[in-house]
Coordinates of C-alpha atoms in Angstrom, one line a residue:
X547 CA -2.9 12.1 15.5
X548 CA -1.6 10.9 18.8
X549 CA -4.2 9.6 21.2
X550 CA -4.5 9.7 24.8
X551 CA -2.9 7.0 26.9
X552 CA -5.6 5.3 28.4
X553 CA -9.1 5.7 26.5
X554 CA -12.0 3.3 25.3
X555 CA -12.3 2.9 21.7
X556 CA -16.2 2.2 21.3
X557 CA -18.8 2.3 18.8
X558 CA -18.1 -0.9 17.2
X559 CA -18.1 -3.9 15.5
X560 CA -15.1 -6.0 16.5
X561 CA -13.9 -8.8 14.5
X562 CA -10.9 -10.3 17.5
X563 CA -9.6 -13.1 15.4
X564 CA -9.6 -14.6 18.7
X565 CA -12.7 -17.1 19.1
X566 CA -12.3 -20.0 17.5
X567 CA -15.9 -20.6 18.3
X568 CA -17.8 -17.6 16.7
X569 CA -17.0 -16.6 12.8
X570 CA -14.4 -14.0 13.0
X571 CA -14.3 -13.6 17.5
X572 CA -16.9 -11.1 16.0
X573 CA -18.3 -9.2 18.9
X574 CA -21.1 -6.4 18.0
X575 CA -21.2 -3.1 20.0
X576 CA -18.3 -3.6 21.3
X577 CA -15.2 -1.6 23.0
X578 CA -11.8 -2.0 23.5
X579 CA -9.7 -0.7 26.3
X580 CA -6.1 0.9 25.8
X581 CA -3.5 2.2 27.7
X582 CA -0.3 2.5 27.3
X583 CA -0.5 1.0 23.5
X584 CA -1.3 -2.1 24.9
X585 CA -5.1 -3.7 24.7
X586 CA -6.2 -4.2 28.5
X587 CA -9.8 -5.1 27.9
X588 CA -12.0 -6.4 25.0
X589 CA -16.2 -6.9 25.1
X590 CA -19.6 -5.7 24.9
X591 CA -20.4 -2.8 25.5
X592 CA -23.1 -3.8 28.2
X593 CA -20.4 -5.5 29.7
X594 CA -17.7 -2.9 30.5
X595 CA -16.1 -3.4 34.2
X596 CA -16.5 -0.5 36.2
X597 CA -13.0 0.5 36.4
X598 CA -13.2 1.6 32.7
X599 CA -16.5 3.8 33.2
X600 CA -15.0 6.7 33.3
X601 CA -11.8 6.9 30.7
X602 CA -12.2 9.0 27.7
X603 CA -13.9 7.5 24.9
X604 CA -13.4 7.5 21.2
X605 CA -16.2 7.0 19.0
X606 CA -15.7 4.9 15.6
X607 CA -19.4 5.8 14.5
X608 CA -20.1 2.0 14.1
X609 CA -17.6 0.7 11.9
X610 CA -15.6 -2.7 12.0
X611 CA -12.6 -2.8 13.8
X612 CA -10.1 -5.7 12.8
X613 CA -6.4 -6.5 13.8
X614 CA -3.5 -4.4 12.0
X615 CA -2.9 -6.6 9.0
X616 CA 0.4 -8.4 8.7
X617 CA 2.2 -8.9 5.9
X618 CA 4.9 -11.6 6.7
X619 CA 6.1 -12.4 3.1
X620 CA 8.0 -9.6 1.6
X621 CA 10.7 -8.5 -0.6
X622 CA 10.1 -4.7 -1.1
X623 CA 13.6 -3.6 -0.4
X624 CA 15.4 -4.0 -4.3
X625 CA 16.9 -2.3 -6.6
X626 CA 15.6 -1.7 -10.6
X627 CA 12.5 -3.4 -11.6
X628 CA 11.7 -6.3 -13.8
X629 CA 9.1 -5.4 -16.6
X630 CA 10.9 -6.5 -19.1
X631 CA 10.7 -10.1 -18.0
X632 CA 7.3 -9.6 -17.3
X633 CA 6.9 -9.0 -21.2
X634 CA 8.7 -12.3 -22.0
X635 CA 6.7 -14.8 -19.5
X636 CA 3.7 -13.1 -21.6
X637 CA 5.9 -14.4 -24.7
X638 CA 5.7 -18.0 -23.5
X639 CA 8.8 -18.0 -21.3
X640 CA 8.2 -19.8 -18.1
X641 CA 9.7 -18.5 -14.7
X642 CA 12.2 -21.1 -14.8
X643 CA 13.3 -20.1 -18.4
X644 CA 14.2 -16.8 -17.0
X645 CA 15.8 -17.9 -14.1
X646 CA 17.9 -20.1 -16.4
X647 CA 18.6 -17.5 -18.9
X648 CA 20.4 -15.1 -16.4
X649 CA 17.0 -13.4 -15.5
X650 CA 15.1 -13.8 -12.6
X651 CA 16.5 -13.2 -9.0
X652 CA 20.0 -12.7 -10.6
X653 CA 18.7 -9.8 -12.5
X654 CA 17.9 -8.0 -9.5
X655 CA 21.3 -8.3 -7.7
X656 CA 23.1 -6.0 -10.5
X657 CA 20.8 -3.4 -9.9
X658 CA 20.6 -3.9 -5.5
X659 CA 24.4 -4.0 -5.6
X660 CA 24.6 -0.7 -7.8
X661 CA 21.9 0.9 -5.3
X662 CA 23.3 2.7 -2.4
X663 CA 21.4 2.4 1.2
X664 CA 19.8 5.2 1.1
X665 CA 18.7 4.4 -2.5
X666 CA 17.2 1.4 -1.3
X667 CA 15.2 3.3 1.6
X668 CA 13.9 5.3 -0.4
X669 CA 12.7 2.7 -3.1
X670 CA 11.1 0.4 -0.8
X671 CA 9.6 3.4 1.2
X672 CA 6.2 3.8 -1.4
X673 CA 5.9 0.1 -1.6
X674 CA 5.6 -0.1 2.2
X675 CA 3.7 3.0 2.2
X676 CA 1.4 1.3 0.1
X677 CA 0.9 -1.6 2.3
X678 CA 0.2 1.1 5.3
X679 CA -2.0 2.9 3.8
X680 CA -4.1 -0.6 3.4
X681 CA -4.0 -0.9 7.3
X682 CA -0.5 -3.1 7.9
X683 CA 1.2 -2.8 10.9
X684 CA 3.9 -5.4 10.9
X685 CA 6.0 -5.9 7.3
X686 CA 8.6 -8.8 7.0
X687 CA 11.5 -7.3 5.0
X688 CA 13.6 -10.2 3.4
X689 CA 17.1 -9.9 2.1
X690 CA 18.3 -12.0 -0.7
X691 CA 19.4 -9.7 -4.0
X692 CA 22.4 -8.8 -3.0
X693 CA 24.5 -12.0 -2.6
X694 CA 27.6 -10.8 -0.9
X695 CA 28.5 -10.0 2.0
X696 CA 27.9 -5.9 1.7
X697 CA 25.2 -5.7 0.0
X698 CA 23.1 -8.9 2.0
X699 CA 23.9 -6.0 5.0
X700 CA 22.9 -3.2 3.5
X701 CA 19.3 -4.8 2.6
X702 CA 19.1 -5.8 5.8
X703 CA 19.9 -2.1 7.2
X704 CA 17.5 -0.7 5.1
X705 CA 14.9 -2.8 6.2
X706 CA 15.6 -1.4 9.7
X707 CA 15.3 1.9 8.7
X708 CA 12.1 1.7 7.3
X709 CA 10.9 1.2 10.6
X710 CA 12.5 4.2 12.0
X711 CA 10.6 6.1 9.3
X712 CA 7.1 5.0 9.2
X713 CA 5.3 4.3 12.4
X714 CA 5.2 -0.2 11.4
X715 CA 7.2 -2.8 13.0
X716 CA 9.6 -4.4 10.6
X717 CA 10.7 -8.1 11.3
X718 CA 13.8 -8.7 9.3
X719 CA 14.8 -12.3 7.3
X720 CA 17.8 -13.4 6.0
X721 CA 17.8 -14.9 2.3
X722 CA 21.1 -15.1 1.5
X723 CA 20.5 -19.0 0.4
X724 CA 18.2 -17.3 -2.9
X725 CA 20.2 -17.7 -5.5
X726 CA 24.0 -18.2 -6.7
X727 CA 25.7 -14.9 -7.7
X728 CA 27.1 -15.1 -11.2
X729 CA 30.8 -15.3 -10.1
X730 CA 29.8 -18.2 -8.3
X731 CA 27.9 -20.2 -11.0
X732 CA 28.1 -23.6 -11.1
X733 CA 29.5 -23.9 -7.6
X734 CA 26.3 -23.6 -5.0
X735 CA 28.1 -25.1 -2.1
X736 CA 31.1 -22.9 -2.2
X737 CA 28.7 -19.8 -2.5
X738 CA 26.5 -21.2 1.1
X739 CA 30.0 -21.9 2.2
X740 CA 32.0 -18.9 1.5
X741 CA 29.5 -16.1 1.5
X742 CA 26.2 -16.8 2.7
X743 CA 26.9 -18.4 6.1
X744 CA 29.7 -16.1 6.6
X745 CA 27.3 -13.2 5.8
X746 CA 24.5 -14.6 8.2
X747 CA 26.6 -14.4 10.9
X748 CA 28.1 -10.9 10.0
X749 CA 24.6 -9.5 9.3
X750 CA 23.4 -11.7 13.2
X751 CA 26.4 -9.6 14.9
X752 CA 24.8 -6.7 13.8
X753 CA 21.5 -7.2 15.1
X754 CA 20.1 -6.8 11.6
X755 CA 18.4 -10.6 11.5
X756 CA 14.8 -11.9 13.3
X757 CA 15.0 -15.0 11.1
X758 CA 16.4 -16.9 8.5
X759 CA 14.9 -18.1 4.9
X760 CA 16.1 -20.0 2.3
X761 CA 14.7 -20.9 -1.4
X762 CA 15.1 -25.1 -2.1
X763 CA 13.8 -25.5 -5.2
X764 CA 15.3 -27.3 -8.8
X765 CA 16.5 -23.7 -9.5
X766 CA 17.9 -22.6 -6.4
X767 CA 19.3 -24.7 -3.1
X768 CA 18.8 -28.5 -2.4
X769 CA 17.5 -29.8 0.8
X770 CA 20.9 -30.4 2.0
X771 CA 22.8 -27.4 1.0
X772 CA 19.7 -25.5 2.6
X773 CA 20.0 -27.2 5.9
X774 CA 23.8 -26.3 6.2
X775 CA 22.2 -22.6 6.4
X776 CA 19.5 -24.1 8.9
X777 CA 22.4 -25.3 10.9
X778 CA 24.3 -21.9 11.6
X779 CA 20.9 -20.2 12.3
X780 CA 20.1 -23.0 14.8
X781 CA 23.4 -22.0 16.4
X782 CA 22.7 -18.3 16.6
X783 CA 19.7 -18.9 17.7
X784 CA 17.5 -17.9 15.2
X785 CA 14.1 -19.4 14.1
X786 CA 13.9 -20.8 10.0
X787 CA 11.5 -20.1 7.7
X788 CA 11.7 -21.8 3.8
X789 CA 10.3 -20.9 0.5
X790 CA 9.7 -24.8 -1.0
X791 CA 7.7 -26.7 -3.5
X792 CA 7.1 -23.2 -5.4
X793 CA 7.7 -25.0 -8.7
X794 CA 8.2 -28.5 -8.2
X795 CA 8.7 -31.0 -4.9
X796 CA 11.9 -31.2 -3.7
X797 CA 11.6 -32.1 -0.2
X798 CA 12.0 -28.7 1.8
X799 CA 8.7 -28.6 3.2
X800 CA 9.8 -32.0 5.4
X801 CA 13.3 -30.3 6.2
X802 CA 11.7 -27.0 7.1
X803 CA 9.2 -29.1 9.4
X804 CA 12.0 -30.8 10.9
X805 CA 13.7 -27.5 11.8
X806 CA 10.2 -26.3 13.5
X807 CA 10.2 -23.8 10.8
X808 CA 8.4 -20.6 11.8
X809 CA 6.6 -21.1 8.6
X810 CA 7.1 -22.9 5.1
X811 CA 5.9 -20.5 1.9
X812 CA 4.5 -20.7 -1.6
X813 CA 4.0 -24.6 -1.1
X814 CA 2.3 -25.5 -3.9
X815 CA 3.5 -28.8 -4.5
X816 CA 3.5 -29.7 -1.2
X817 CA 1.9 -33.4 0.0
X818 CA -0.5 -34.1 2.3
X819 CA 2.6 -35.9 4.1
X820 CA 4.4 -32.5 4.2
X821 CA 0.9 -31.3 5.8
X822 CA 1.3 -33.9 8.4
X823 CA 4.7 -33.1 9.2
X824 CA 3.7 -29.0 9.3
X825 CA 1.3 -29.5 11.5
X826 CA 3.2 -31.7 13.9
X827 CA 6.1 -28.9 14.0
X828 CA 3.5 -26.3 14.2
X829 CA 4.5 -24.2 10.9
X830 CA 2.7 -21.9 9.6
X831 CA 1.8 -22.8 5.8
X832 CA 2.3 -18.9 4.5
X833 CA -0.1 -19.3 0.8
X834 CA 1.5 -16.4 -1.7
X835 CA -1.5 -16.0 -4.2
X836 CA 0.6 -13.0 -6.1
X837 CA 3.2 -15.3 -7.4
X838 CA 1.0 -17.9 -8.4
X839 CA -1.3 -15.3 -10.6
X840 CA 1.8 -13.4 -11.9
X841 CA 4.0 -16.9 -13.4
X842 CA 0.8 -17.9 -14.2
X843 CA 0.9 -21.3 -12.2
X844 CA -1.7 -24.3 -12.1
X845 CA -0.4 -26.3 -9.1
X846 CA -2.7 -24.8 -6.7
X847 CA -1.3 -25.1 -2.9
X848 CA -3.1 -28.0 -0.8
X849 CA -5.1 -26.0 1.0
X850 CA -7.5 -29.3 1.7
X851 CA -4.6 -30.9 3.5
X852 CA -3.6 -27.9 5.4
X853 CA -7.4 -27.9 6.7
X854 CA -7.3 -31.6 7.1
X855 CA -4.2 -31.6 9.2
X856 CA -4.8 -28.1 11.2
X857 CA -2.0 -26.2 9.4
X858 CA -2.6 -22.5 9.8
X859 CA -2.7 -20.8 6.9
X860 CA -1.2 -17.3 6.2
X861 CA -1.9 -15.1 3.4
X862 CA 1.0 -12.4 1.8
X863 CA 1.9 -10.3 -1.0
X864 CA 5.2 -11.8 -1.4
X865 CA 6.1 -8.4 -3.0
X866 CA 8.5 -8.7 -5.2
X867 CA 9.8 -7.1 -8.9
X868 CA 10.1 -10.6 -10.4
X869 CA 7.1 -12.8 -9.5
X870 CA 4.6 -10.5 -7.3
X871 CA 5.0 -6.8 -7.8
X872 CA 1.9 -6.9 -5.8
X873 CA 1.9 -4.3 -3.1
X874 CA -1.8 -4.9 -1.6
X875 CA -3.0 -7.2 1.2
X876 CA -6.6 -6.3 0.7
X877 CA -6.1 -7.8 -3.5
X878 CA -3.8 -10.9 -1.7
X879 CA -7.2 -11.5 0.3
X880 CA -9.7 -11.9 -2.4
X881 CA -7.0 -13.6 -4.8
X882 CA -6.6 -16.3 -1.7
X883 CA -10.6 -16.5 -1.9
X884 CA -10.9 -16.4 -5.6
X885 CA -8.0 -18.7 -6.9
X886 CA -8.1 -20.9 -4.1
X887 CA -11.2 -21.2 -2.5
X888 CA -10.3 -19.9 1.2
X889 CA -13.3 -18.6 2.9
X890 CA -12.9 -15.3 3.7
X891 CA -12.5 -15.4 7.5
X892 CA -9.8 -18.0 6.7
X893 CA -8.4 -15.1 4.1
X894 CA -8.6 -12.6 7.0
X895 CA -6.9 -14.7 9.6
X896 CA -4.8 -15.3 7.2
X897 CA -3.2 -11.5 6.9
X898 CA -3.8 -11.2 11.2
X899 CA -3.6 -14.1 13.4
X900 CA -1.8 -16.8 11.3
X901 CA 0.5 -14.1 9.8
X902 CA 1.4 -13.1 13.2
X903 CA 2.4 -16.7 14.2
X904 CA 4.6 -17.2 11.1
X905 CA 6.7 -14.0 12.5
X906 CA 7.0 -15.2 16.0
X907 CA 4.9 -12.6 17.0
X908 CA 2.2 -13.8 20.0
X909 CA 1.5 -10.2 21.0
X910 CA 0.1 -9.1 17.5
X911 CA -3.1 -10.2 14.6
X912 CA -5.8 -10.4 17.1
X913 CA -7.7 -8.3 19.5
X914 CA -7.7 -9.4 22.9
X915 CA -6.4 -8.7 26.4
X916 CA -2.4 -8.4 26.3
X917 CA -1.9 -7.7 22.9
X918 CA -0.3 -5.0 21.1
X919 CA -3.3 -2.2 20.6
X920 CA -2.5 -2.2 16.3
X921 CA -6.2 -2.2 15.0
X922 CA -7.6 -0.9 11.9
X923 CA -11.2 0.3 11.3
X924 CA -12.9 -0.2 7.9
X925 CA -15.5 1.8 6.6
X926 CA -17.6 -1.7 5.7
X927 CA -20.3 -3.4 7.7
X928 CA -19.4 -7.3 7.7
X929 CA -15.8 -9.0 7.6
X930 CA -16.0 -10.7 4.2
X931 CA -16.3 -6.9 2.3
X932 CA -12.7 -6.9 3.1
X933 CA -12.1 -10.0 0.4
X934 CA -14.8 -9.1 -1.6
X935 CA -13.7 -6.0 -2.7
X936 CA -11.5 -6.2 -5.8
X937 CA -9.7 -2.8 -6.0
X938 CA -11.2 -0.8 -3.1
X939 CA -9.4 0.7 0.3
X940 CA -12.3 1.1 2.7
X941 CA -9.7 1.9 5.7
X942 CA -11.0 4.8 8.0
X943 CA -8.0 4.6 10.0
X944 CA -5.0 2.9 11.4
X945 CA -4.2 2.1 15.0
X946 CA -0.2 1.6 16.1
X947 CA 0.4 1.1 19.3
X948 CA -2.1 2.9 20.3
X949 CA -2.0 5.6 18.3
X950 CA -4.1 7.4 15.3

């Protein structure tokens, strides 16, 4: 339902993600003030300013009110599925003997390229639904399985028009640098050369880009053809983000770092060094437990380091049909608890506040004065339910923009 435009949202147990100094910015009996879809004022009750007294109120009957989740780590616009390979990892193939076998990412371009747009729309509409219906507000949409220029385009349109149809902002990313298209086996360069810069720009002309990702890893792109790509979205303007040290170390963490990356994902063999060098460009160290369940990997992601060194850490679904056909932010929280050892107010920072900042986005992932007025309300009593839960959707309701 639409609410009104200026109201108090009261009867609450706020968890801000904005106080550093108090386990979750939790404040108790608390209200937030909204007009306009924007937050204007954020407290105790006993401490609302006068000018507030009298705007309509809106009772959440004592319930926990957190940010909007973020999920800033996706790929949910594809085409076909990948069970089958599912079936052979459990056979003892690894992820990188199905990559190399003509499986993997490749697999999916046949099948994205076949799909029209509206196909694709409506595909990735009940895996975003999904993610709504567990309190998300922003969704990255990546591109990156269709690996020519029409198809890189048409990902990226369909991404846009998932947030025409469901009430979510959708940031977009470029991943043309995820794989080499068949017809361009064996010749990596002339595929960043010849198709995936040339696409980046087409796809930038058309408005359809917020960033720009890349996968360096011993089965995709080297440091250096990577930072060609880096290059043309430094001259467009566009911020860098980098999936690296998924599957072994091959130095992408330090380029993405030197790029001030918006954030640098999976990381799981990533150094204390590449910690340093994170934290000194201020990248966000975006932690994908989905992928690291579903290959079944054992190089767990330095979260020590990133602690260490002050690297935030985000938490996503990385939803994908390959390696994280996970669709839930509420199971990425308690996987990031469970497998590897983040608390859970780090877990829950990790899907608001630090998720936020690995999209760009300072006006979203907490609640405070000046920020965006996307909230969700939980039918639980503390913060940590929400990673506690395995399997369970406690939301009451979702908040966008000010609306129910």
């Amino acid at each position: 339902m639409n609410s009104p435009r200026s109201y108090l949202i009261c009867d609450a147990t706020l968890a801000t993600m904005a106080d550093r100094d108090v386990p979750y910015g939790l404040i108790r009996d608390g209200i937030v003030a909204v007009k306009d879809g924007s937050i204007q004022w954020v407290g105790p009750e006993d401490q609302l300013p006068e000018d507030y007294e009298n705007w309509g109120r809106v009772s959440m009957g004592g319930r926990l009110i957190t940010p909007g989740l973020v999920d800033c780590h996706t790929h949910i616009v594809f085409g076909g599925n990948r069970a089958l390979e599912f079936e052979m990892r459990l056979n003892g193939a690894s992820y990188e003997e199905v990559a190399r076998a003509g499986g993997g990412i490749v697999s999916t371009v046949s099948a994205t390229r076949e799909a029209s747009l509206e196909q694709l729309v409506q595909g990735a509409l009940p895996r975003l639904d999904a993610l709504i219906a567990e309190g998300a507000t922003v969704v990255e949409v990546k591109s990156g399985y269709g690996l020519g220029l029409t198809t890189e385009l048409n990902m990226l349109r369909a991404a846009r028009r998932l947030g025409e149809l469901r009430p979510v902002t959708v940031k977009t990313t470029f991943l043309g640098a995820h794989a080499t298209p068949g017809e361009y086996k064996g010749r990596d360069d002339d595929y960043i050369d010849q198709v995936c810069i040339p696409a980046l720009r087409a796809a930038f002309a058309e408005g359809l880009v917020d960033a720009v990702d890349g996968f360096c890893e011993n089965i995709a792109f080297s440091p250096a053809q990577i930072e060609r790509v880096f290059k043309a979205a430094q001259e467009l303007g566009l911020p860098v983000k980098l999936h690296a040290e998924q599957l072994s170390h091959q130095g992408g963490t330090a380029l993405a770092a030197r790029y001030g990356a918006l954030s640098v994902d999976h990381v799981e063999y990533a150094s204390e060094d590449d910690a340093r060098a994170m934290a000194a460009a201020g990248s966000v160290a975006v932690i994908l437990p989905g992928a690291f369940y579903t290959i079944r990997e054992t190089q767990m992601p330095p979260v020590d380091h990133f602690r260490t060194h002050g690297v935030p850490m985000a938490l996503a679904t990385d939803c994908n049909p390959g390696s994280s056909p996970l669709t839930s932010l509420l199971l990425t929280m308690n996987m990031g608890c469970t497998l590897f050892r983040m608390t859970p107010e780090e877990a829950l920072a990790g899907v608001t506040r630090n998720a936020a900042r690995a999209l760009g986005l300072a006006d979203r992932g907490q609640i405070a004065e000046g920020m965006r007025a996307d909230l969700a309300v939980w039918d639980v009593e503390t913060p940590g339910e929400l990673a506690y839960r395995i399997g369970f959707n406690p939301l009451y309701t979702r908040i966008y923009e000010g609306k129910q």
